[in-house]
Coordinates of C-alpha atoms and ligand atoms in Angstrom, one line a residue:
M1 CA 232.3 54.0 -34.1
D2 CA 231.3 50.7 -35.6
T3 CA 233.0 48.8 -32.8
I4 CA 231.5 50.9 -30.1
Q5 CA 228.1 50.4 -31.6
Q6 CA 228.4 46.7 -31.8
T7 CA 229.3 46.4 -28.1
I8 CA 226.9 49.1 -26.8
Q9 CA 223.6 48.2 -28.5
P10 CA 221.8 46.3 -25.8
Q11 CA 219.9 43.1 -26.7
G12 CA 216.6 44.8 -25.7
S13 CA 215.5 48.3 -24.5
H14 CA 214.4 46.9 -21.2
F15 CA 215.4 44.3 -18.7
I16 CA 212.5 42.5 -17.0
D17 CA 212.1 39.3 -15.1
G18 CA 215.7 38.3 -15.8
A19 CA 215.8 38.9 -19.5
H20 CA 216.2 41.7 -22.1
V21 CA 212.8 42.8 -23.5
E22 CA 212.0 44.7 -26.7
D23 CA 208.8 46.2 -28.0
K24 CA 209.5 48.3 -31.1
A25 CA 206.0 49.8 -30.9
G26 CA 207.5 52.2 -28.3
R27 CA 208.8 55.7 -29.4
E28 CA 212.5 55.5 -30.5
I29 CA 215.2 56.6 -28.2
L30 CA 218.4 57.5 -30.0
C31 CA 221.3 57.1 -27.7
R32 CA 224.1 59.5 -28.8
Y33 CA 227.7 59.6 -27.7
A34 CA 228.0 63.2 -26.5
A35 CA 231.6 63.6 -27.6
T36 CA 230.7 63.1 -31.3
G37 CA 226.9 63.3 -31.5
E38 CA 226.9 59.9 -33.2
V39 CA 224.1 57.4 -32.5
V40 CA 225.6 54.5 -30.6
A41 CA 222.4 52.6 -29.8
T42 CA 218.7 52.7 -30.6
L43 CA 216.2 51.8 -28.0
H44 CA 212.4 52.1 -27.7
S45 CA 210.4 53.8 -24.9
A46 CA 208.4 51.3 -22.8
T47 CA 204.9 50.7 -24.0
P48 CA 202.0 50.1 -21.6
A49 CA 202.5 46.3 -22.1
V50 CA 206.2 46.6 -21.1
I51 CA 205.4 48.7 -18.0
E52 CA 202.8 46.1 -17.0
Q53 CA 205.2 43.3 -17.4
A54 CA 207.8 45.1 -15.3
L55 CA 205.5 45.9 -12.5
A56 CA 203.9 42.5 -12.3
S57 CA 207.3 40.7 -12.3
A58 CA 208.7 43.0 -9.6
K59 CA 205.6 42.4 -7.5
R60 CA 206.2 38.7 -7.7
A61 CA 209.9 38.9 -7.1
Q62 CA 209.4 41.1 -4.0
A63 CA 207.4 38.4 -2.2
E64 CA 210.1 35.8 -3.0
W65 CA 212.9 38.2 -1.9
A66 CA 211.3 39.3 1.3
A67 CA 210.9 35.7 2.4
L68 CA 214.7 35.1 2.2
P69 CA 216.7 35.4 5.4
P70 CA 218.1 38.9 5.6
V71 CA 221.7 37.6 5.6
A72 CA 221.0 35.9 2.2
R73 CA 219.7 39.1 0.8
G74 CA 222.8 40.9 2.0
R75 CA 225.0 38.3 0.3
V76 CA 223.4 38.9 -3.1
L77 CA 224.0 42.7 -2.8
R78 CA 227.6 42.1 -1.8
R79 CA 228.0 39.8 -4.8
V80 CA 226.7 42.5 -7.1
A81 CA 229.3 44.9 -5.6
D82 CA 232.1 42.4 -6.3
I83 CA 231.1 42.0 -9.9
L84 CA 230.9 45.8 -10.3
R85 CA 234.4 46.1 -9.0
D86 CA 235.7 43.2 -11.1
R87 CA 234.3 44.8 -14.2
N88 CA 235.0 48.4 -13.3
E89 CA 237.0 49.1 -16.5
A90 CA 234.3 47.9 -18.9
L91 CA 231.5 49.5 -16.9
S92 CA 233.5 52.8 -16.7
Q93 CA 233.9 52.8 -20.5
L94 CA 230.1 52.2 -20.9
E95 CA 229.4 55.0 -18.4
T96 CA 231.7 57.3 -20.5
I97 CA 229.9 56.4 -23.7
D98 CA 226.5 56.8 -22.0
T99 CA 227.2 60.2 -20.5
G100 CA 230.3 61.7 -22.1
K101 CA 232.1 62.0 -18.8
P102 CA 235.9 61.5 -18.9
I103 CA 237.1 58.0 -18.3
Q104 CA 239.4 59.6 -15.6
E105 CA 236.2 60.3 -13.6
T106 CA 234.1 57.2 -14.4
R107 CA 236.9 54.8 -13.3
V108 CA 236.7 56.2 -9.8
A109 CA 233.3 57.6 -9.4
D110 CA 230.6 55.5 -10.9
A111 CA 230.5 51.7 -10.8
S112 CA 232.9 52.0 -7.8
S113 CA 230.5 54.3 -5.8
G114 CA 227.6 52.0 -6.8
A115 CA 229.6 49.1 -5.4
D116 CA 230.2 51.1 -2.1
A117 CA 226.4 51.4 -1.7
L118 CA 225.8 47.7 -2.4
E119 CA 228.5 46.7 0.1
F120 CA 227.2 49.1 2.7
F121 CA 223.6 48.1 2.5
G122 CA 224.4 44.5 1.8
G123 CA 226.3 44.5 5.1
I124 CA 223.5 46.2 7.0
A125 CA 220.6 44.0 5.6
A126 CA 220.9 41.4 8.3
S127 CA 221.0 43.9 11.2
L128 CA 217.6 45.5 10.5
T129 CA 215.5 44.8 13.5
G130 CA 212.6 46.2 15.5
E131 CA 212.4 47.3 19.1
T132 CA 210.6 46.2 22.2
M133 CA 208.9 48.4 24.8
H134 CA 207.8 47.0 28.1
F135 CA 204.9 48.3 30.3
G136 CA 204.5 47.5 33.9
G137 CA 207.8 45.6 34.4
A138 CA 208.7 42.0 33.7
G139 CA 205.7 39.9 32.7
G140 CA 203.6 42.9 31.8
D141 CA 202.3 44.0 28.5
F142 CA 204.8 44.9 25.8
V143 CA 205.0 46.2 22.3
Y144 CA 207.4 45.0 19.7
T145 CA 208.0 46.5 16.3
I146 CA 208.7 44.9 13.0
R147 CA 210.6 46.7 10.4
E148 CA 208.9 45.8 7.1
P149 CA 209.7 46.5 3.5
L150 CA 207.4 49.0 1.7
G151 CA 206.9 46.6 -1.2
L152 CA 207.4 47.8 -4.8
C153 CA 209.6 50.8 -5.2
V154 CA 210.0 52.8 -8.4
G155 CA 213.3 54.6 -9.0
I156 CA 213.6 57.4 -11.6
G157 CA 217.0 58.7 -12.6
A158 CA 218.7 61.8 -14.0
W159 CA 221.4 61.5 -16.7
N160 CA 224.5 62.6 -14.8
Y161 CA 225.3 59.5 -12.8
P162 CA 223.2 56.6 -14.3
T163 CA 225.0 53.8 -12.5
Q164 CA 225.4 55.5 -9.2
I165 CA 221.8 56.8 -9.1
A166 CA 220.5 53.3 -9.8
C167 CA 222.7 51.8 -7.1
W168 CA 222.0 54.5 -4.5
K169 CA 218.3 53.7 -4.9
A170 CA 218.4 49.9 -5.4
A171 CA 220.9 49.1 -2.6
P172 CA 218.9 50.4 0.4
A173 CA 215.5 49.4 -1.2
L174 CA 216.6 45.8 -1.8
A175 CA 218.4 45.6 1.6
C176 CA 215.0 46.4 3.2
G177 CA 213.3 43.6 1.3
N178 CA 211.7 45.7 -1.5
A179 CA 211.8 45.2 -5.3
M180 CA 212.5 48.0 -7.7
V181 CA 211.5 49.0 -11.1
F182 CA 214.1 51.6 -12.3
K183 CA 213.6 54.1 -15.1
P184 CA 216.8 55.7 -16.3
S185 CA 216.9 59.1 -17.9
E186 CA 216.0 58.8 -21.6
V187 CA 219.4 60.3 -22.5
T188 CA 221.5 57.7 -20.6
P189 CA 219.6 54.5 -21.0
L190 CA 222.5 52.0 -21.1
C191 CA 224.2 51.6 -17.7
A192 CA 221.2 50.5 -15.7
L193 CA 220.5 47.7 -18.1
K194 CA 224.0 46.3 -17.4
L195 CA 223.4 46.6 -13.7
A196 CA 220.1 44.7 -14.0
E197 CA 222.0 41.9 -15.8
I198 CA 224.5 41.8 -13.0
F199 CA 221.8 41.5 -10.3
V200 CA 220.5 38.3 -11.9
E201 CA 224.1 37.0 -12.3
A202 CA 224.7 37.6 -8.6
G203 CA 221.7 35.5 -7.7
A204 CA 218.9 38.0 -7.2
P205 CA 215.4 36.6 -8.1
K206 CA 214.3 37.5 -11.6
G207 CA 212.3 40.6 -11.6
L208 CA 213.7 42.0 -8.3
F209 CA 215.5 44.8 -10.2
N210 CA 213.8 45.6 -13.5
V211 CA 214.8 48.4 -15.8
V212 CA 212.3 50.1 -18.2
N213 CA 213.6 52.8 -20.5
G214 CA 211.5 55.6 -21.7
Y215 CA 210.6 59.3 -21.7
G216 CA 208.8 61.2 -18.9
D217 CA 205.5 59.6 -19.7
V218 CA 206.8 56.2 -18.8
G219 CA 208.0 57.6 -15.4
A220 CA 204.5 59.2 -14.9
A221 CA 202.8 55.8 -15.7
L222 CA 205.0 54.0 -13.1
V223 CA 204.4 56.6 -10.4
T224 CA 200.6 56.5 -10.6
D225 CA 200.3 52.7 -10.7
A226 CA 198.4 51.5 -7.6
R227 CA 200.8 48.6 -7.0
V228 CA 203.7 51.0 -6.4
D229 CA 204.4 51.8 -2.8
K230 CA 207.3 54.3 -3.1
V231 CA 208.9 56.6 -5.6
S232 CA 212.4 57.8 -5.5
L233 CA 213.3 60.5 -8.0
T234 CA 216.6 62.1 -8.9
G235 CA 215.8 65.0 -11.2
S236 CA 214.9 68.6 -11.5
V237 CA 212.6 70.6 -9.3
P238 CA 209.8 70.9 -12.0
T239 CA 209.8 67.1 -12.4
G240 CA 209.9 66.7 -8.7
R241 CA 206.8 68.8 -8.2
K242 CA 204.9 66.6 -10.8
V243 CA 206.1 63.3 -9.3
Y244 CA 205.5 64.3 -5.7
A245 CA 202.0 65.4 -6.6
A246 CA 201.3 62.2 -8.6
A247 CA 202.5 60.1 -5.7
A248 CA 200.3 62.0 -3.3
G249 CA 197.2 60.7 -5.2
N250 CA 197.8 57.3 -3.7
I251 CA 199.5 58.6 -0.5
R252 CA 202.7 57.0 -1.5
H253 CA 206.2 57.4 0.1
V254 CA 208.6 59.6 -1.8
T255 CA 212.3 60.5 -1.9
M256 CA 213.1 63.6 -3.9
E257 CA 216.7 64.3 -4.9
L258 CA 216.3 67.5 -6.8
G259 CA 218.3 70.5 -8.0
G260 CA 220.4 73.1 -6.3
K261 CA 222.2 76.4 -6.4
S262 CA 224.6 75.8 -3.6
P263 CA 227.0 78.3 -2.0
L264 CA 230.8 77.7 -1.6
V265 CA 232.0 80.3 0.9
I266 CA 235.7 81.1 1.0
F267 CA 237.1 83.3 3.9
D268 CA 240.3 85.2 3.5
D269 CA 242.1 83.0 6.0
A270 CA 241.5 79.8 3.9
D271 CA 244.3 78.0 2.2
L272 CA 244.3 79.5 -1.3
E273 CA 245.2 76.4 -3.3
N274 CA 242.8 74.1 -1.5
A275 CA 240.0 76.7 -2.0
V276 CA 240.8 76.9 -5.7
S277 CA 240.8 73.1 -6.0
A278 CA 237.5 72.9 -4.3
A279 CA 236.0 75.5 -6.5
I280 CA 237.2 73.6 -9.6
N281 CA 235.8 70.3 -8.3
A282 CA 232.5 72.0 -7.3
N283 CA 232.0 73.5 -10.7
F284 CA 233.8 71.6 -13.5
Y285 CA 233.7 67.9 -12.5
S286 CA 231.4 66.0 -14.8
T287 CA 231.4 69.3 -16.9
G288 CA 229.3 70.9 -14.1
Q289 CA 226.4 68.5 -14.3
I290 CA 226.2 67.7 -10.6
C291 CA 223.3 68.6 -8.5
S292 CA 225.3 69.6 -5.4
N293 CA 227.7 71.9 -7.2
G294 CA 228.9 75.0 -5.4
T295 CA 228.1 77.3 -8.3
R296 CA 227.8 80.5 -6.1
V297 CA 231.4 81.0 -5.0
F298 CA 231.4 83.7 -2.3
V299 CA 234.9 85.0 -1.7
Q300 CA 235.8 87.4 1.1
E301 CA 237.0 90.8 -0.3
A302 CA 240.7 90.6 0.4
M303 CA 240.8 87.1 -1.2
V304 CA 238.9 87.9 -4.4
K305 CA 241.9 88.9 -6.5
P306 CA 244.4 86.2 -5.6
F307 CA 241.6 83.6 -5.7
T308 CA 240.3 84.7 -9.1
D309 CA 243.8 84.9 -10.6
R310 CA 244.7 81.5 -9.5
L311 CA 241.4 79.9 -10.4
V312 CA 241.6 81.3 -13.9
E313 CA 245.2 80.2 -14.3
R314 CA 244.5 76.7 -13.1
T315 CA 241.3 76.3 -15.1
R316 CA 243.3 77.2 -18.3
N317 CA 245.0 73.8 -17.7
A318 CA 241.8 71.9 -18.1
R319 CA 242.1 69.3 -20.9
I320 CA 239.0 69.2 -23.0
G321 CA 239.0 66.3 -25.4
D322 CA 238.3 62.6 -26.1
P323 CA 236.5 61.3 -23.0
L324 CA 238.1 57.9 -23.4
D325 CA 241.6 59.4 -23.2
P326 CA 242.8 59.1 -19.6
E327 CA 244.4 62.5 -19.7
T328 CA 241.1 64.3 -20.5
T329 CA 239.6 66.2 -17.6
I330 CA 236.6 67.9 -19.3
G331 CA 234.1 66.0 -21.4
P332 CA 231.1 67.4 -23.4
M333 CA 227.7 68.3 -22.1
I334 CA 225.2 65.5 -22.2
T335 CA 223.1 66.8 -25.1
D336 CA 223.1 69.8 -27.5
D337 CA 219.9 71.0 -25.8
Q338 CA 221.6 71.2 -22.4
R339 CA 224.6 72.9 -24.0
Q340 CA 222.3 75.5 -25.6
K341 CA 220.6 76.1 -22.2
V342 CA 224.0 76.7 -20.7
L343 CA 225.1 79.0 -23.5
N344 CA 221.9 81.0 -23.0
Y345 CA 222.8 81.5 -19.3
V346 CA 226.3 82.7 -20.4
R347 CA 224.7 85.3 -22.7
I348 CA 222.3 86.4 -19.9
G349 CA 225.2 86.6 -17.5
Q350 CA 227.0 89.0 -19.8
Q351 CA 223.9 91.0 -20.5
E352 CA 223.2 91.5 -16.8
G353 CA 226.7 92.8 -16.3
A354 CA 228.8 89.9 -15.0
Q355 CA 232.4 89.8 -16.1
L356 CA 233.2 86.8 -18.3
L357 CA 236.7 85.9 -17.2
L358 CA 237.2 82.6 -19.0
G359 CA 235.4 80.3 -21.4
G360 CA 231.8 80.7 -22.4
T361 CA 232.4 79.5 -26.0
C362 CA 232.2 76.1 -27.7
P363 CA 235.2 74.5 -29.4
D364 CA 234.6 73.8 -33.1
G365 CA 233.5 70.4 -34.4
P366 CA 231.0 67.7 -33.5
G367 CA 229.9 66.9 -30.0
Y368 CA 228.3 69.0 -27.3
W369 CA 231.4 70.8 -25.9
I370 CA 231.5 73.9 -23.9
E371 CA 234.5 75.5 -22.2
P372 CA 234.7 75.8 -18.4
T373 CA 233.3 79.2 -17.8
I374 CA 234.1 81.7 -15.0
F375 CA 232.2 84.9 -14.2
G376 CA 233.5 87.6 -11.9
G377 CA 231.7 90.5 -10.3
V378 CA 228.5 88.5 -10.0
T379 CA 225.7 89.9 -7.7
D380 CA 222.9 88.1 -5.9
G381 CA 220.1 89.4 -8.2
M382 CA 221.7 88.1 -11.4
T383 CA 220.0 85.2 -13.2
I384 CA 223.2 83.2 -13.2
A385 CA 223.4 83.5 -9.4
R386 CA 219.8 82.5 -8.9
E387 CA 218.9 79.6 -11.3
E388 CA 220.4 76.2 -11.6
I389 CA 222.4 76.1 -14.8
F390 CA 223.6 72.4 -14.6
G391 CA 226.7 73.1 -16.6
P392 CA 230.3 74.3 -16.2
V393 CA 229.6 77.9 -15.1
L394 CA 231.2 79.3 -12.0
S395 CA 230.1 82.6 -10.5
I396 CA 232.4 84.6 -8.1
L397 CA 230.6 86.9 -5.7
S398 CA 232.4 89.0 -3.1
F399 CA 231.4 89.4 0.6
S400 CA 232.7 91.3 3.6
D401 CA 231.7 89.4 6.7
E402 CA 230.2 86.2 8.1
A403 CA 226.7 87.4 9.0
E404 CA 226.3 89.0 5.6
V405 CA 227.5 85.9 3.6
T406 CA 225.4 83.5 5.7
A407 CA 222.2 85.5 4.9
R408 CA 223.1 85.7 1.2
A409 CA 224.1 82.1 1.0
N410 CA 220.7 81.1 2.4
A411 CA 218.7 83.6 0.2
T412 CA 217.7 80.9 -2.3
E413 CA 214.8 78.5 -2.7
F414 CA 217.2 75.6 -3.0
G415 CA 219.0 73.8 -0.1
L416 CA 221.0 70.9 -1.4
A417 CA 224.6 71.6 -0.3
A418 CA 227.0 74.2 1.0
G419 CA 230.8 74.5 1.6
V420 CA 232.9 76.7 3.9
F421 CA 236.6 77.3 3.6
T422 CA 238.3 78.8 6.6
A423 CA 241.2 78.2 9.0
D424 CA 238.9 79.2 11.9
M425 CA 237.1 76.0 13.0
K426 CA 234.7 77.8 15.4
R427 CA 233.5 80.0 12.5
A428 CA 233.2 77.0 10.3
H429 CA 231.0 75.1 12.7
R430 CA 228.9 78.2 13.5
M431 CA 228.4 78.8 9.8
V432 CA 227.4 75.2 8.8
A433 CA 224.9 75.3 11.7
A434 CA 223.3 78.4 10.1
L435 CA 223.4 77.2 6.5
E436 CA 220.1 75.9 5.1
A437 CA 221.5 72.8 3.3
G438 CA 221.2 69.0 3.6
T439 CA 224.9 68.4 3.1
C440 CA 227.8 70.7 4.2
W441 CA 231.5 70.5 3.7
I442 CA 234.2 72.2 5.8
N443 CA 237.4 72.7 3.8
E444 CA 236.2 70.2 1.1
Y445 CA 233.5 70.0 -1.5
N446 CA 231.3 67.4 -3.2
L447 CA 232.6 64.3 -1.3
T448 CA 229.7 62.0 -0.7
P449 CA 230.8 58.8 1.1
V450 CA 228.0 56.2 1.3
E451 CA 228.3 56.3 5.1
A452 CA 227.0 59.9 5.2
P453 CA 223.4 60.9 4.5
F454 CA 222.8 62.8 1.3
G455 CA 219.8 64.9 0.4
G456 CA 218.3 68.4 0.3
V457 CA 216.1 70.8 2.2
K458 CA 213.7 73.4 0.8
L459 CA 213.1 72.9 -2.9
S460 CA 216.1 70.6 -3.2
G461 CA 214.1 67.6 -1.9
V462 CA 212.8 65.4 0.8
G463 CA 214.3 62.2 2.2
R464 CA 217.9 61.1 2.4
E465 CA 220.0 58.7 0.4
N466 CA 223.0 56.7 1.7
S467 CA 223.8 55.9 5.3
R468 CA 221.5 54.3 7.8
A469 CA 219.1 57.3 7.2
A470 CA 218.2 55.8 3.8
L471 CA 216.7 52.7 5.5
E472 CA 214.0 54.9 7.1
H473 CA 212.9 55.8 3.6
Y474 CA 212.6 52.2 2.3
S475 CA 210.9 50.5 5.2
Q476 CA 208.1 51.0 7.6
V477 CA 207.5 50.0 11.2
K478 CA 204.6 47.9 12.4
S479 CA 203.8 48.2 16.1
V480 CA 202.5 45.0 17.8
Y481 CA 200.9 45.4 21.3
V482 CA 201.0 42.1 23.3
A483 CA 198.7 41.8 26.3
T484 CA 199.6 39.5 29.2
G485 CA 196.5 40.0 31.4
D486 CA 192.7 40.3 31.1
V487 CA 191.0 42.9 29.0
E488 CA 189.4 45.8 30.9
A489 CA 186.1 47.3 29.5
P490 CA 183.7 49.9 30.9
F491 CA 180.6 47.7 30.7
Ligands
NAD501 P1 214.6 65.8 -15.2 O1 213.8 66.3 -14.1 O2 214.4 66.4 -16.6 O3 214.4 64.2 -15.4 C1 214.6 63.3 -14.4 C2 213.9 62.0 -14.7 O4 212.5 62.2 -14.5 C3 214.1 61.4 -16.1 O5 214.3 60.0 -16.0 C4 212.8 61.8 -16.8 O6 212.5 61.0 -17.9 C5 211.8 61.6 -15.7 N1 210.6 62.4 -15.8 C6 210.3 63.5 -16.5 N2 209.0 63.8 -16.4 C7 208.4 62.9 -15.6 C8 207.1 62.8 -15.0 N3 206.1 63.6 -15.3 N4 206.9 61.7 -14.2 C9 207.9 60.8 -13.9 N5 209.1 60.9 -14.4 C10 209.4 62.0 -15.2 O7 216.1 65.9 -14.8 P2 217.4 65.7 -15.6 O8 217.4 66.8 -16.6 O9 217.5 64.3 -16.1 O10 218.6 65.9 -14.5 C11 219.0 67.1 -14.1 C12 218.4 67.5 -12.8 O11 218.5 66.5 -11.8 C13 219.0 68.7 -12.2 O12 218.1 69.6 -11.7 C14 219.9 68.2 -11.1 O13 220.1 69.1 -10.1 C15 219.0 67.0 -10.6 N6 219.8 66.1 -9.9 C16 219.7 65.9 -8.6 C17 220.5 65.0 -7.9 C18 220.3 64.9 -6.4 O14 220.8 63.9 -5.8 N7 219.7 65.8 -5.6 C19 221.4 64.3 -8.5 C20 221.5 64.4 -9.9 C21 220.7 65.3 -10.6

């Protein structure tokens, strides 16, 4: 572990105004490698002085950045993307150490999806324009609009995708001419620091993308600062409620990417192997720590037995082990706390009468491991079918017809995502039209290309990330009325 520690320990806990910053007066953050529980880096939560420095420097940088030609801004973002791709291997290893996710995943899903966002929004930066509306024909009055940045944006991240979350927020924000102060989750503080270094290397003004590490109180201090124009949070619903309420105090813009309890509906005409593959991806990728996971797997009655048998058989092939081994397919949970929370749900599932078909226990030894877990015979009222577990726990629920399953799929306070597997395309489109979810997949699950909007309805959030839709959430429109004649007045 010595070598990991030497390369992982950042030069400072924060990255502000183009440099690493340390203030040891802040509360300690012990960064542990989830596979072993060993401390690989020690950081300090931001003090008020650090927060002040970050906000003041970002405010300065925003003015400089917004004054650049949009095409020059786009070029910087695309350079960041190039560097992310060039260093994908090193960044993937860092992501694996930061999160415990298998290297097999991080090589394809993290720095690379961050790069996609930077390329997409870097390419779009120069095409952001306003509109013109004419009144009374040529030579008459008209209105033109100016698409302006919001100013200073705060991004707050969850632990599961530290690089991707930072890029999904920074890329559209910066493309629109904003600056960002980003606070990673306190359990994954490393990756965003590296991203901040890369922004400066790519030519971004110092301070444009600052990273402050810290606990929830640091997030709260950022959200309530009067200089902050927008807050984008990826996190749980309870945190979302607090951040949304705090931002309301200053009537600030928000994007809320929150939790879910999404349905994956499998009709008996679906391709069995594809449906099983999707259920595996929708529950066990990143050891189940994905907001959009399809954790309520509704299977039509005639399909329940073949689906369950095949799912259990294939899940037995999961390779739990060293996340840095390319053959490993299941890593540990992020922290022991999170594992205990998941184990508690497993116990509740059994107590409430669900059938534990696979997993549910922890392999011996250090690290925060838990086996992929499958429950059969789950009913809608059970706790494991209602609450977000955020771990590798899949519930199989049976259904008889489309109307019934649509109503049951929607009977949740969440609305992040949903999936439908069927050979009948008319039924698939009819169902997704009726499903209350921000993102739906037909005969797939959990693919989130940057070109497509991503976000939730109901308690799962407000706003959209990715795609052109994200631009609406990082810019505002000024309307300018231009008169060409005299001014009429009543007296
Ligand atoms: P969390 O809500 O505990 O923490 C999220 C972030 O908010 C952390 O950085 C935390 O320090 C910060 N925070 C906590 N209290 C705060 C406060 N009062 N003010 C400001 N910031 C505060 O979430 P988590 O446990 O890190 O992540 C798991 C959750 O995130 C799950 O619910 C999951 O579904 C959700 N998530 C959603 C998406 C999405 O895109 N919709 C993606 C990933 C994760």
